[in-house]
Short mmCIF file of C-alpha atoms in Angstrom, two decimals:
data_model
loop_
_atom_site.label_atom_id
_atom_site.label_comp_id
_atom_site.label_asym_id
_atom_site.label_seq_id
_atom_site.Cartn_x
_atom_site.Cartn_y
_atom_site.Cartn_z
CA MET A 200 -0.04 -0.05 -0.04
CA THR A 201 1.21 3.39 -0.89
CA GLN A 202 -1.53 5.51 0.69
CA LYS A 203 -0.18 8.09 3.09
CA ILE A 204 -2.08 8.97 6.37
CA SER A 205 -3.53 12.46 6.61
CA PRO A 206 -1.55 14.68 9.03
CA ILE A 207 -2.93 14.35 12.55
CA HIS A 208 -4.57 17.80 13.56
CA SER A 209 -4.24 19.27 17.04
CA PRO A 210 -7.19 19.24 19.34
CA GLU A 211 -7.65 22.82 18.94
CA GLU A 212 -7.46 22.67 15.22
CA PHE A 213 -9.75 19.56 15.28
CA TYR A 214 -12.68 21.15 17.17
CA ALA A 215 -12.09 24.83 15.91
CA HIS A 216 -14.27 24.63 13.01
CA PRO A 217 -16.96 21.90 13.32
CA PRO A 218 -18.55 20.31 11.40
CA ASP A 219 -15.47 20.81 9.12
CA ARG A 220 -13.22 18.43 11.01
CA LEU A 221 -15.94 16.10 12.25
CA CYS A 222 -16.87 15.49 8.49
CA GLU A 223 -13.28 15.15 7.39
CA GLN A 224 -12.58 12.60 10.22
CA HIS A 225 -15.71 10.62 9.10
CA ALA A 226 -14.54 10.54 5.69
CA GLU A 227 -10.83 9.52 6.77
CA ILE A 228 -12.17 6.64 8.83
CA THR A 229 -14.52 5.53 6.04
CA THR A 230 -11.72 5.67 3.47
CA TYR A 231 -9.17 3.69 5.58
CA TRP A 232 -11.90 1.20 6.69
CA MET A 233 -12.47 0.53 2.79
CA LEU A 234 -8.94 0.30 2.18
CA ALA A 235 -8.39 -2.11 4.97
CA GLU A 236 -11.00 -4.41 3.66
CA GLN A 237 -9.77 -3.98 0.20
CA TYR A 238 -6.17 -5.18 1.21
CA GLY A 239 -7.46 -8.14 3.21
CA TRP A 240 -6.96 -6.41 6.80
CA GLN A 241 -3.13 -6.43 6.44
CA GLU A 242 -1.18 -5.05 9.27
CA GLU A 243 -0.30 -1.83 7.57
CA ALA A 244 -4.05 -1.03 6.72
CA LEU A 245 -5.18 -1.77 10.35
CA GLU A 246 -2.39 0.50 11.79
CA LYS A 247 -3.52 3.44 9.57
CA LEU A 248 -7.06 2.84 10.73
CA LYS A 249 -6.09 2.61 14.32
CA HIS A 250 -3.66 5.76 14.19
CA ILE A 251 -6.70 7.71 12.98
CA THR A 252 -9.22 6.41 15.46
CA GLN A 253 -6.68 6.75 18.35
CA SER A 254 -6.17 10.56 17.45
CA LEU A 255 -9.98 10.96 17.35
CA ALA A 256 -10.50 9.18 20.96
CA GLU A 257 -7.94 11.55 22.46
CA ASN A 258 -9.14 14.86 20.96
CA ALA A 259 -12.86 13.87 21.87
CA ALA A 260 -11.88 13.03 25.41
CA GLN A 261 -10.07 16.47 25.95
CA HIS A 262 -13.27 18.24 24.58
CA HIS A 263 -15.69 16.16 26.58
CA TYR A 264 -17.32 14.56 23.43
CA THR A 265 -17.97 11.53 25.34
CA ASP A 266 -20.08 9.71 22.76
CA ILE A 267 -17.38 10.14 20.00
CA HIS A 268 -14.60 8.98 22.59
CA LEU A 269 -16.40 5.91 23.71
CA ALA A 270 -17.33 4.81 20.22
CA ALA A 271 -13.70 5.42 19.10
CA VAL A 272 -12.35 3.36 22.11
CA ARG A 273 -14.47 0.48 21.24
CA VAL A 274 -13.10 0.54 17.64
CA ILE A 275 -9.51 0.76 19.00
CA GLU A 276 -10.01 -2.24 21.28
CA LEU A 277 -11.33 -4.41 18.40
CA LEU A 278 -8.54 -3.24 16.20
CA GLN A 279 -5.92 -4.49 18.73
CA LEU A 280 -7.26 -7.98 18.52
CA SER A 281 -5.26 -10.08 15.76
CA PRO A 282 -4.76 -11.57 13.37
CA TYR A 283 -7.66 -10.53 10.87
CA THR A 284 -8.21 -12.59 7.76
CA SER A 285 -11.63 -11.03 7.00
CA GLN A 286 -13.74 -8.13 8.32
CA PRO A 287 -15.54 -9.42 11.80
CA ILE A 288 -19.04 -8.35 12.23
CA ASP A 289 -18.38 -6.75 15.54
CA LEU A 290 -15.53 -4.46 14.14
CA GLN A 291 -18.11 -3.52 11.31
CA HIS A 292 -20.77 -2.65 13.79
CA ALA A 293 -18.33 -0.61 15.94
CA LEU A 294 -17.12 1.43 12.95
CA GLN A 295 -20.66 1.92 11.79
CA SER A 296 -21.45 3.16 15.33
CA LEU A 297 -18.49 5.49 15.31
CA CYS A 298 -19.39 6.97 11.80
CA GLY A 299 -22.97 7.31 13.01
CA VAL A 300 -21.85 9.54 16.10
CA LEU A 301 -19.54 11.76 13.90
CA THR A 302 -22.58 12.33 11.43
CA MET A 303 -25.08 13.33 14.14
CA ARG A 304 -22.45 15.65 15.88
CA ALA A 305 -21.73 17.16 12.52
CA GLN A 306 -25.34 17.61 11.48
CA LYS A 307 -25.98 19.11 14.93
CA LYS A 308 -23.27 21.58 14.36
CA ILE A 309 -24.54 22.49 10.99
CA ARG A 310 -28.02 23.09 12.23
CA THR A 311 -26.58 25.07 15.28
CA ASN A 312 -24.29 27.21 13.16
CA ASP A 313 -26.74 27.93 10.25
CA GLU A 314 -28.77 30.41 12.14
CA ARG A 315 -30.07 32.02 8.88
CA LEU A 316 -32.60 29.14 8.77
CA ASN A 317 -34.12 30.28 11.89
CA ARG A 318 -34.17 34.00 11.52
CA ASN A 319 -37.13 35.99 12.42
CA PRO A 320 -37.87 39.71 11.33
CA PRO A 321 -36.62 42.32 11.60
CA TYR A 322 -33.99 41.36 8.94
CA GLN A 323 -30.60 42.80 8.00
CA LEU A 324 -31.11 44.12 4.49
CA LEU A 325 -28.56 44.99 1.91
CA CYS A 326 -30.20 47.26 -0.79
CA LEU A 327 -28.11 47.87 -3.91
CA PHE A 328 -29.90 50.69 -5.73
CA GLU A 329 -28.47 52.99 -8.43
CA ASN A 330 -30.56 55.66 -7.07
CA ALA A 331 -31.80 55.38 -3.48
CA ASN A 332 -34.13 58.28 -3.73
CA LYS A 333 -36.19 56.50 -6.30
CA TYR A 334 -37.12 53.87 -3.62
CA GLY A 335 -37.78 56.40 -0.73
CA SER A 336 -41.32 55.18 0.13
CA LEU A 337 -40.12 51.52 0.10
CA LEU A 338 -37.09 52.24 2.41
CA ASP A 339 -39.36 54.15 4.67
CA SER A 340 -41.91 51.36 4.87
CA LEU A 341 -39.07 48.88 5.63
CA GLN A 342 -37.46 51.05 8.37
CA ALA A 343 -40.98 51.70 9.86
CA GLN A 344 -41.13 47.73 10.41
CA ASN A 345 -37.77 47.94 12.08
CA HIS A 346 -35.62 46.20 9.35
CA HIS A 347 -32.02 47.24 9.39
CA ILE A 348 -31.12 48.76 6.01
CA GLN A 349 -27.54 49.15 4.49
CA LEU A 350 -27.55 51.14 1.27
CA GLY A 351 -24.99 50.36 -1.37
CA CYS A 352 -24.43 52.35 -4.70
CA ASP A 353 -21.14 51.02 -6.19
CA GLN A 354 -19.07 48.04 -6.45
CA LYS A 355 -16.77 48.84 -3.65
CA GLN A 356 -19.62 49.15 -1.13
CA LEU A 357 -20.93 45.73 -2.44
CA GLU A 358 -17.53 44.07 -1.62
CA LYS A 359 -17.29 45.54 1.75
CA TYR A 360 -20.78 44.44 2.79
CA LEU A 361 -20.09 40.96 1.59
CA THR A 362 -16.90 40.50 3.62
CA VAL A 363 -17.95 42.38 6.87
CA LYS A 364 -19.86 40.59 9.63
CA PRO A 365 -22.82 40.30 10.22
CA LEU A 366 -23.62 39.50 6.77
CA PRO A 367 -26.96 40.66 5.42
CA ASP A 368 -30.11 38.33 5.59
CA VAL A 369 -31.40 39.36 2.10
CA ILE A 370 -29.82 41.39 -0.77
CA ILE A 371 -32.20 43.47 -2.64
CA LEU A 372 -30.64 44.44 -6.14
CA ASP A 373 -32.46 46.81 -8.85
CA ILE A 374 -31.72 46.45 -12.37
CA LEU A 375 -29.80 49.81 -12.88
CA PHE A 376 -27.27 48.79 -10.22
CA GLN A 377 -26.92 45.40 -11.75
CA SER A 378 -26.12 47.07 -15.17
CA LYS A 379 -23.20 48.86 -13.46
CA LEU A 380 -21.52 45.80 -12.06
CA SER A 381 -18.77 44.04 -14.07
CA LYS A 382 -19.21 40.29 -14.87
CA LYS A 383 -16.58 39.46 -12.35
CA ALA A 384 -18.22 41.32 -9.58
CA LEU A 385 -21.54 39.76 -10.37
CA SER A 386 -20.01 36.40 -10.43
CA THR A 387 -18.32 37.07 -6.98
CA MET A 388 -21.71 38.31 -5.54
CA GLU A 389 -23.37 35.24 -6.69
CA ILE A 390 -20.77 33.00 -5.36
CA LYS A 391 -20.64 34.50 -1.98
CA ALA A 392 -24.42 34.66 -1.68
CA HIS A 393 -24.62 30.92 -2.44
CA LEU A 394 -21.96 30.08 0.03
CA ASN A 395 -23.61 31.86 2.71
CA HIS A 396 -27.14 30.99 1.84
CA ILE A 397 -28.05 34.74 1.29
CA PRO A 398 -31.17 34.97 -0.84
CA PHE A 399 -31.38 38.04 -3.10
CA ILE A 400 -34.40 39.77 -4.73
CA PHE A 401 -34.09 41.46 -8.15
CA ILE A 402 -36.38 44.37 -8.90
CA SER A 403 -37.30 46.11 -12.15
CA GLU A 404 -39.87 48.52 -13.35
CA TYR A 405 -40.79 46.24 -16.45
CA ASN A 406 -41.45 42.52 -16.81
CA ASP A 407 -40.11 42.68 -20.39
CA PHE A 408 -37.56 40.39 -22.14
CA ILE A 409 -34.47 42.50 -21.22
CA SER A 410 -35.45 42.57 -17.58
CA GLN A 411 -36.03 38.76 -17.36
CA LEU A 412 -32.62 38.32 -19.00
CA LYS A 413 -30.87 40.50 -16.30
CA PHE A 414 -32.89 38.67 -13.63
CA ILE A 415 -31.46 35.29 -14.92
CA GLU A 416 -27.98 36.68 -15.45
CA THR A 417 -27.99 37.94 -11.84
CA GLY A 418 -28.92 34.35 -10.38
CA ALA A 419 -31.48 35.99 -7.93
CA ASN A 420 -34.03 33.86 -6.09
CA ALA A 421 -37.06 36.15 -6.78
CA HIS A 422 -38.08 38.98 -9.26
CA LEU A 423 -40.38 41.80 -8.27
CA ILE A 424 -41.99 44.42 -10.47
CA TYR A 425 -41.65 47.83 -9.04
CA PRO A 426 -43.89 49.54 -7.56
CA PHE A 427 -45.14 46.63 -5.39
CA PRO A 428 -47.11 46.70 -2.02
CA ILE A 429 -44.64 46.31 0.88
CA SER A 430 -46.58 43.09 1.91
CA GLN A 431 -45.39 41.42 -1.21
CA LEU A 432 -41.80 42.12 -0.37
CA ILE A 433 -42.29 40.88 3.08
CA LYS A 434 -43.93 37.82 2.17
CA THR A 435 -41.18 37.08 -0.30
CA MET A 436 -38.49 37.49 2.26
CA ASN A 437 -40.18 35.34 4.77
CA GLU A 438 -40.71 32.51 2.19
CA LEU A 439 -37.06 32.79 1.21
CA LEU A 440 -35.67 32.82 4.74
CA MET A 441 -38.03 30.52 6.48
CA GLN A 442 -37.94 27.77 4.08
CA GLU A 443 -35.79 24.82 5.24
CA LYS A 444 -32.59 24.19 3.25
CA GLN A 445 -32.86 21.09 1.60
CA GLN A 446 -30.09 18.42 2.34
CA TYR A 447 -28.95 17.36 -1.21
CA ARG A 448 -27.39 13.86 -1.79
CA ILE A 449 -24.19 13.81 -3.74
CA LEU A 450 -22.54 10.69 -5.17
CA LEU A 451 -18.83 10.88 -5.73
CA ILE A 452 -17.59 8.26 -8.46
CA GLU A 453 -13.76 8.79 -7.79
CA GLU A 454 -10.78 6.56 -7.05
CA GLU A 455 -8.13 8.85 -5.63
CA GLN A 456 -8.61 9.04 -1.88
CA PRO A 457 -7.22 12.36 -1.18
CA LEU A 458 -9.59 13.89 -3.74
CA VAL A 459 -12.37 11.98 -2.25
CA LEU A 460 -11.69 13.36 1.31
CA GLU A 461 -11.34 16.94 -0.16
CA HIS A 462 -14.64 16.96 -1.85
CA GLN A 463 -16.43 14.98 1.08
CA ALA A 464 -15.18 17.71 3.46
CA ILE A 465 -16.21 20.68 1.21
CA LEU A 466 -19.73 19.21 0.48
CA ARG A 467 -20.51 18.03 3.94
CA GLN A 468 -19.56 21.53 5.29
CA GLN A 469 -22.38 22.83 2.99
CA GLY A 470 -24.79 20.55 4.66
CA MET A 471 -24.83 17.94 1.79
CA GLU A 472 -25.08 14.15 2.43
CA VAL A 473 -22.19 12.45 0.42
CA GLN A 474 -21.68 8.90 -0.59
CA TRP A 475 -18.47 7.71 -2.34
CA LEU A 476 -18.58 5.01 -5.07
CA ASN A 477 -15.36 3.39 -6.18
CA ARG A 478 -16.72 0.01 -7.69
CA ALA A 479 -18.68 0.68 -10.83
CA GLU A 480 -20.64 -2.71 -10.56
CA HIS A 481 -22.57 -1.21 -7.54
CA LEU A 482 -23.73 1.93 -9.42
CA ILE A 483 -27.21 0.92 -10.18
CA GLU A 484 -27.70 -0.18 -6.47
CA MET A 485 -26.32 3.19 -5.49
CA LEU A 486 -28.75 5.11 -7.92
CA VAL A 487 -31.73 3.16 -6.37
CA GLU A 488 -30.80 3.22 -2.66
CA PHE A 489 -28.89 6.44 -2.14
CA ALA A 490 -31.05 8.36 -4.83
CA PRO A 491 -28.37 11.07 -5.48
CA ASP A 492 -29.37 14.55 -6.47
CA LEU A 493 -26.23 15.01 -8.33
CA ILE A 494 -23.02 12.98 -9.52
CA LEU A 495 -19.42 14.02 -9.57
CA LEU A 496 -17.71 11.76 -11.91
CA ASP A 497 -13.92 11.81 -12.29
CA THR A 498 -12.46 11.33 -15.63
CA THR A 499 -9.37 9.52 -14.52
CA LEU A 500 -11.10 6.30 -13.41
CA ASN A 501 -9.04 3.31 -14.21
CA ASP A 502 -11.13 0.23 -14.31
CA ILE A 503 -13.88 1.77 -16.56
CA ASP A 504 -14.47 4.39 -19.08
CA PRO A 505 -16.00 7.30 -17.28
CA TYR A 506 -17.77 8.39 -20.47
CA GLN A 507 -19.30 5.04 -20.93
CA LEU A 508 -20.41 5.01 -17.34
CA ALA A 509 -22.32 8.39 -17.82
CA SER A 510 -24.00 6.92 -20.96
CA LEU A 511 -24.98 3.85 -18.88
CA ILE A 512 -26.76 6.23 -16.35
CA ARG A 513 -28.57 8.12 -19.20
CA GLN A 514 -29.91 4.84 -20.75
CA GLU A 515 -32.59 4.70 -18.03
CA ASN A 516 -35.43 7.23 -17.99
CA ALA A 517 -35.45 7.29 -14.25
CA TYR A 518 -31.98 8.76 -13.97
CA LEU A 519 -32.05 11.18 -16.64
CA HIS A 520 -32.82 14.01 -14.40
CA ILE A 521 -29.70 13.51 -12.25
CA PRO A 522 -26.98 16.18 -13.24
CA VAL A 523 -23.59 14.70 -13.88
CA ILE A 524 -20.48 16.92 -13.47
CA PHE A 525 -17.26 15.55 -14.84
CA LEU A 526 -14.12 16.33 -12.99
CA VAL A 527 -11.54 16.80 -15.65
CA THR A 528 -7.74 17.23 -15.59
CA ARG A 529 -7.95 20.38 -17.80
CA ASN A 530 -11.07 22.38 -18.48
CA ASP A 531 -10.63 22.70 -22.32
CA GLU A 532 -13.15 22.43 -25.09
CA GLU A 533 -12.20 18.78 -26.05
CA GLN A 534 -13.00 17.31 -22.74
CA HIS A 535 -16.01 19.50 -22.21
CA LEU A 536 -17.51 18.29 -25.61
CA ALA A 537 -16.70 14.70 -24.69
CA ALA A 538 -18.53 15.05 -21.44
CA LEU A 539 -21.52 16.67 -23.15
CA LYS A 540 -21.69 14.00 -25.67
CA ALA A 541 -21.74 11.28 -22.81
CA GLY A 542 -24.80 13.00 -21.26
CA GLY A 543 -22.75 15.22 -18.82
CA ASN A 544 -24.13 18.54 -17.63
CA ASP A 545 -20.88 20.41 -17.11
CA THR A 546 -17.12 19.96 -16.42
CA ILE A 547 -14.87 21.42 -13.63
CA GLU A 548 -11.24 20.78 -13.08
CA ARG A 549 -10.47 18.14 -10.44
CA HIS A 550 -8.78 20.46 -7.95
CA ALA A 551 -10.88 23.70 -8.68
CA HIS A 552 -11.29 26.15 -5.93
CA ARG A 553 -13.96 25.22 -3.23
CA GLU A 554 -16.00 28.31 -4.15
CA HIS A 555 -16.18 27.48 -7.76
CA LEU A 556 -17.03 23.78 -7.03
CA VAL A 557 -19.79 24.70 -4.56
CA ALA A 558 -21.17 27.33 -6.96
CA LEU A 559 -21.29 25.01 -9.79
CA ILE A 560 -23.14 22.20 -7.63
CA ASP A 561 -25.52 24.73 -6.20
CA LEU A 562 -26.30 26.09 -9.72
CA GLN A 563 -26.82 22.63 -11.20
CA LEU A 564 -29.13 21.49 -8.27
CA SER A 565 -31.32 24.65 -8.25
CA GLN A 566 -31.85 24.31 -11.97
CA ASN A 567 -32.57 20.74 -11.54
CA GLN A 568 -35.14 21.32 -8.67
CA ARG A 569 -36.86 23.86 -10.92
CA LEU A 570 -37.05 21.37 -13.70
CA LYS A 571 -38.47 18.69 -11.49
CA LYS A 572 -41.08 20.89 -10.37
CA ILE A 573 -42.31 21.47 -13.87
CA THR A 574 -41.93 17.91 -14.83
CA ALA A 575 -45.12 15.98 -14.12
CA TRP A 576 -44.11 12.54 -14.81
CA ASP A 577 -42.07 9.74 -13.15
CA GLY A 578 -39.12 8.87 -15.46
CA LEU A 579 -39.35 5.19 -14.69
CA THR A 580 -43.11 4.45 -14.74
CA GLY A 581 -44.65 7.28 -16.81
CA LEU A 582 -47.03 8.04 -13.74
CA LEU A 583 -47.52 11.22 -12.13
CA ASN A 584 -44.79 12.18 -9.73
CA HIS A 585 -45.41 13.11 -6.15
CA ASP A 586 -45.67 16.86 -6.72
CA TYR A 587 -48.05 16.64 -9.49
CA PHE A 588 -50.15 14.06 -7.97
CA ILE A 589 -50.54 16.43 -4.96
CA LEU A 590 -51.55 19.29 -7.33
CA HIS A 591 -54.43 17.13 -8.85
CA LEU A 592 -55.40 15.80 -5.58
CA ASN A 593 -55.57 19.16 -4.04
CA ALA A 594 -58.10 20.23 -7.03
CA SER A 595 -59.94 17.02 -6.51
CA LEU A 596 -60.37 17.34 -2.59
CA ALA A 597 -61.38 21.09 -3.19
CA ASN A 598 -64.12 19.69 -5.70
CA ALA A 599 -65.13 16.95 -3.30
CA GLU A 600 -65.41 19.47 -0.29
CA ARG A 601 -67.83 21.64 -2.61
CA ALA A 602 -69.94 18.66 -3.76
CA GLY A 603 -69.86 16.89 -0.62
CA SER A 604 -68.56 13.73 -2.39
CA PRO A 605 -65.93 11.34 -1.01
CA VAL A 606 -62.56 10.63 -1.96
CA ALA A 607 -60.31 7.61 -0.91
CA VAL A 608 -56.56 7.82 -1.09
CA ALA A 609 -54.57 4.71 -0.83
CA ILE A 610 -50.87 4.00 -0.83
CA LEU A 611 -50.04 0.57 -2.21
CA ASP A 612 -46.38 -0.78 -1.18
CA ILE A 613 -44.42 -3.60 -2.42
CA ASP A 614 -43.56 -5.68 0.67
CA HIS A 615 -39.80 -6.16 1.26
CA PHE A 616 -39.08 -4.44 -2.25
CA ARG A 617 -35.41 -3.61 -1.18
CA ASP A 618 -34.63 -7.19 -0.13
CA PHE A 619 -36.26 -8.16 -3.62
CA ASN A 620 -33.84 -5.68 -5.48
CA ARG A 621 -30.76 -7.06 -3.71
CA GLN A 622 -31.81 -10.67 -4.45
CA HIS A 623 -32.75 -10.34 -8.06
CA SER A 624 -30.97 -6.96 -9.12
CA TYR A 625 -32.14 -3.39 -9.51
CA TRP A 626 -32.84 -3.81 -13.00
CA THR A 627 -35.40 -6.71 -12.45
CA GLY A 628 -37.06 -4.49 -9.79
CA ASN A 629 -37.45 -1.67 -12.28
CA ILE A 630 -39.08 -4.05 -14.78
CA VAL A 631 -41.54 -5.35 -12.10
CA LEU A 632 -42.37 -1.56 -11.22
CA LYS A 633 -43.08 -1.05 -14.93
CA GLN A 634 -45.38 -4.20 -15.28
CA MET A 635 -47.14 -3.38 -12.14
CA THR A 636 -47.75 0.09 -13.42
CA ARG A 637 -49.51 -1.50 -16.60
CA ALA A 638 -51.47 -3.77 -14.38
CA LEU A 639 -52.79 -0.92 -12.05
CA LYS A 640 -53.77 1.21 -15.11
CA GLN A 641 -55.80 -1.77 -16.62
CA ARG A 642 -57.73 -2.29 -13.29
CA LEU A 643 -58.46 1.43 -12.16
CA ARG A 644 -61.17 3.45 -13.75
CA ARG A 645 -60.37 6.07 -16.29
CA GLY A 646 -61.16 9.07 -13.70
CA ASP A 647 -59.11 7.84 -10.85
CA LEU A 648 -55.82 9.11 -10.18
CA LEU A 649 -52.61 7.10 -10.17
CA GLY A 650 -48.96 8.28 -9.11
CA ARG A 651 -45.69 6.90 -7.82
CA LEU A 652 -44.20 8.07 -4.63
CA GLN A 653 -40.87 6.48 -4.35
CA GLY A 654 -39.24 2.92 -4.40
CA GLY A 655 -42.02 0.27 -4.52
CA SER A 656 -44.80 2.70 -3.41
CA PHE A 657 -47.80 3.83 -5.58
CA ILE A 658 -50.69 6.01 -4.64
CA VAL A 659 -54.21 5.98 -5.87
CA ALA A 660 -57.12 8.43 -5.54
CA LEU A 661 -60.55 6.86 -5.93
CA TYR A 662 -63.47 9.46 -6.67
CA ASP A 663 -67.12 9.04 -5.56
CA ALA A 664 -66.29 5.74 -3.74
CA ASP A 665 -67.93 5.24 -0.27
CA TYR A 666 -65.86 3.59 2.66
CA HIS A 667 -66.71 0.02 1.93
CA SER A 668 -66.37 0.41 -1.82
CA ALA A 669 -62.96 1.89 -1.51
CA GLN A 670 -61.85 -0.95 0.68
CA GLN A 671 -63.14 -3.53 -1.44
CA VAL A 672 -61.52 -2.02 -4.57
CA ILE A 673 -58.05 -1.79 -2.97
CA GLU A 674 -58.32 -5.31 -1.34
CA ASN A 675 -59.23 -6.72 -4.94
CA LEU A 676 -56.23 -4.78 -6.28
CA VAL A 677 -53.89 -6.11 -3.58
CA LYS A 678 -55.13 -9.66 -4.07
CA GLU A 679 -54.88 -9.66 -7.99
CA LEU A 680 -51.33 -8.00 -8.10
CA SER A 681 -50.16 -10.31 -5.33
CA HIS A 682 -51.12 -13.45 -7.29
CA ALA A 683 -49.96 -11.99 -10.57
CA GLU A 684 -46.68 -13.32 -12.31
CA TYR A 685 -44.10 -10.90 -13.35
CA HIS A 686 -41.86 -12.19 -16.16
CA LEU A 687 -38.27 -11.27 -17.24
CA ALA A 688 -36.59 -13.50 -19.98
CA GLU A 689 -37.09 -17.12 -18.46
CA ASP A 690 -37.71 -15.97 -14.95
CA CYS A 691 -40.95 -15.50 -13.34
CA PHE A 692 -41.57 -13.65 -9.95
CA THR A 693 -44.47 -13.07 -7.54
CA ILE A 694 -44.70 -10.22 -5.05
CA SER A 695 -46.78 -9.33 -2.25
CA ILE A 696 -48.36 -5.85 -1.54
CA SER A 697 -49.68 -4.09 1.53
CA ALA A 698 -52.05 -1.00 1.31
CA GLY A 699 -53.09 1.76 3.61
CA ILE A 700 -56.30 3.85 2.76
CA ALA A 701 -57.37 7.12 4.02
CA TYR A 702 -61.16 7.86 3.52
CA TYR A 703 -61.93 11.47 3.02
CA PRO A 704 -65.81 12.01 3.29
CA GLY A 705 -66.00 15.48 1.61
CA HIS A 706 -67.48 17.50 4.32
CA LEU A 707 -64.58 18.46 6.80
CA GLN A 708 -63.98 21.84 5.42
CA ILE A 709 -59.98 21.41 5.69
CA GLU A 710 -59.42 22.37 2.19
CA GLN A 711 -56.07 24.41 2.67
CA GLN A 712 -54.33 21.32 4.38
CA ALA A 713 -56.47 18.34 3.16
CA HIS A 714 -53.85 16.66 1.16
CA PHE A 715 -51.44 16.69 4.23
CA ASP A 716 -54.08 15.10 6.16
CA VAL A 717 -55.11 12.42 3.77
CA LEU A 718 -51.49 11.46 3.05
CA LYS A 719 -50.61 11.40 6.69
CA ILE A 720 -53.70 9.08 7.57
CA ALA A 721 -52.77 6.87 4.43
CA GLN A 722 -49.19 6.45 5.46
CA GLU A 723 -50.36 5.72 9.12
CA ALA A 724 -52.71 3.08 7.75
CA LEU A 725 -50.01 1.55 5.53
CA GLN A 726 -47.87 1.07 8.50
CA MET A 727 -50.56 -0.67 10.44
CA ALA A 728 -51.03 -3.05 7.35
CA LYS A 729 -47.29 -3.73 7.40
CA GLU A 730 -47.43 -4.57 11.17
CA LYS A 731 -50.44 -6.98 10.40
CA GLY A 732 -48.47 -8.95 7.89
CA GLN A 733 -47.77 -9.23 4.16
CA GLY A 734 -50.70 -8.55 1.78
CA SER A 735 -52.77 -6.73 4.51
CA VAL A 736 -54.99 -3.75 3.95
CA VAL A 737 -56.06 -1.23 6.56
CA ILE A 738 -58.46 1.71 5.96
CA ARG A 739 -59.02 4.70 8.19
CA SER A 740 -61.48 7.39 7.99
CA LEU A 741 -60.59 11.21 8.51
CA VAL A 742 -63.87 11.59 10.48
CA SER A 743 -62.34 9.62 13.34
CA ASP A 744 -59.47 11.93 13.40
CA PHE A 745 -61.19 15.33 13.80
#
């Protein structure tokens, strides 16, 4: 083995910037754990893992991180036993426990440090106006509501306000000020805003083509047409600041351990969940189980052509939406073109500056989220996806409320579908889902609503079906689908399905949050059905819950 141990950090450095070091230590332990397994638990591999864990135990003890210390000591005790010819189950559990404690600690620090997610009015506002007098009434109204305003009218003031603490909660930028900024300054502002999770609002007097282009160029989170009521601005700021930051899942397909550690630390510091894949044969399993929001794919892989790997990902409709960023040795036109031909979204140099990497990933993720919101169909089954099913369900529940007619919402879930995938392969599982989709379409009425949630879960809305009719329809569906045979080449499979039904009688007058209540009751009913045993159906009425 030629891998070198990362330098041991002092206790002060280790805990000076949590969750940075916690995430890095998690990544280092995971890396050398995998290396030890790969090299047959040889003495050198064990020593490296023991060295890192010993340092972690000592630092944790000095800073009273008792949970980390105890978990690390348990790993050390097991590592001191020898010889090892294979990975023992007790050591595996101890390492998993240690990594779990580190993850919880890091996530706790991320939540604690990211105060912006829990900010309440009044806000710190940075207003970048070319002519502040033009917005006098707007500024007066904001000050009357006790918001703290900093005015900027040139590029130097902008740079100052983005480097001096406290940073603003919101940036409000008008079209004339934006026109004065150089492309470099605009890019710098966008990167810093993304890194610090500062939303910014673009305002203009017109909603014409030029204004829309300027808005897109700015990368702002919202576009308001001036003049607008102060309530509209306050509502927009509240929505941008109060919404919970989504924890994105990033899949790293890389071989070089130092690069893996570097990217894991950078992305976890941004609150992202990161998984590392170094064996291409586990790709489909990772795509299904981890369900990444974005893939970083290294072009220097040795065992497989990375461009062929990207093409493989793009062969399945279910994964077409996942952005793929290629890590290239040089960001030239030739490599960029090769990446695009393979289905990649963009390229970036392998050792690019962290700010550029985070900004590019953030941009791809935000664009992809917007596309997913306007994409109605699930890529694998062709059914309505979760978001669009909810939109249709909201309209249906509102109509049912007005007409006093009932609606039954059922969640059908394949029992032990994850185990089925692991036993028969994920490709086989996808084919079963497609065949089950066809069966459901054939058995449901034309007016009923059918969608896919995730994994092996489907959701059905039955209109104008009373309590007992809805129960009978779903029970018949479950029975028929559980006895059906699903064919693949020469193989034949059977599955079992459980279902939970929420019955909405149409007279509860909870229109605004009806879909949440119905889905919540359906999910609880599904859980009850699972507890009863495979192939069970449980129905609950919303009447008994109000």
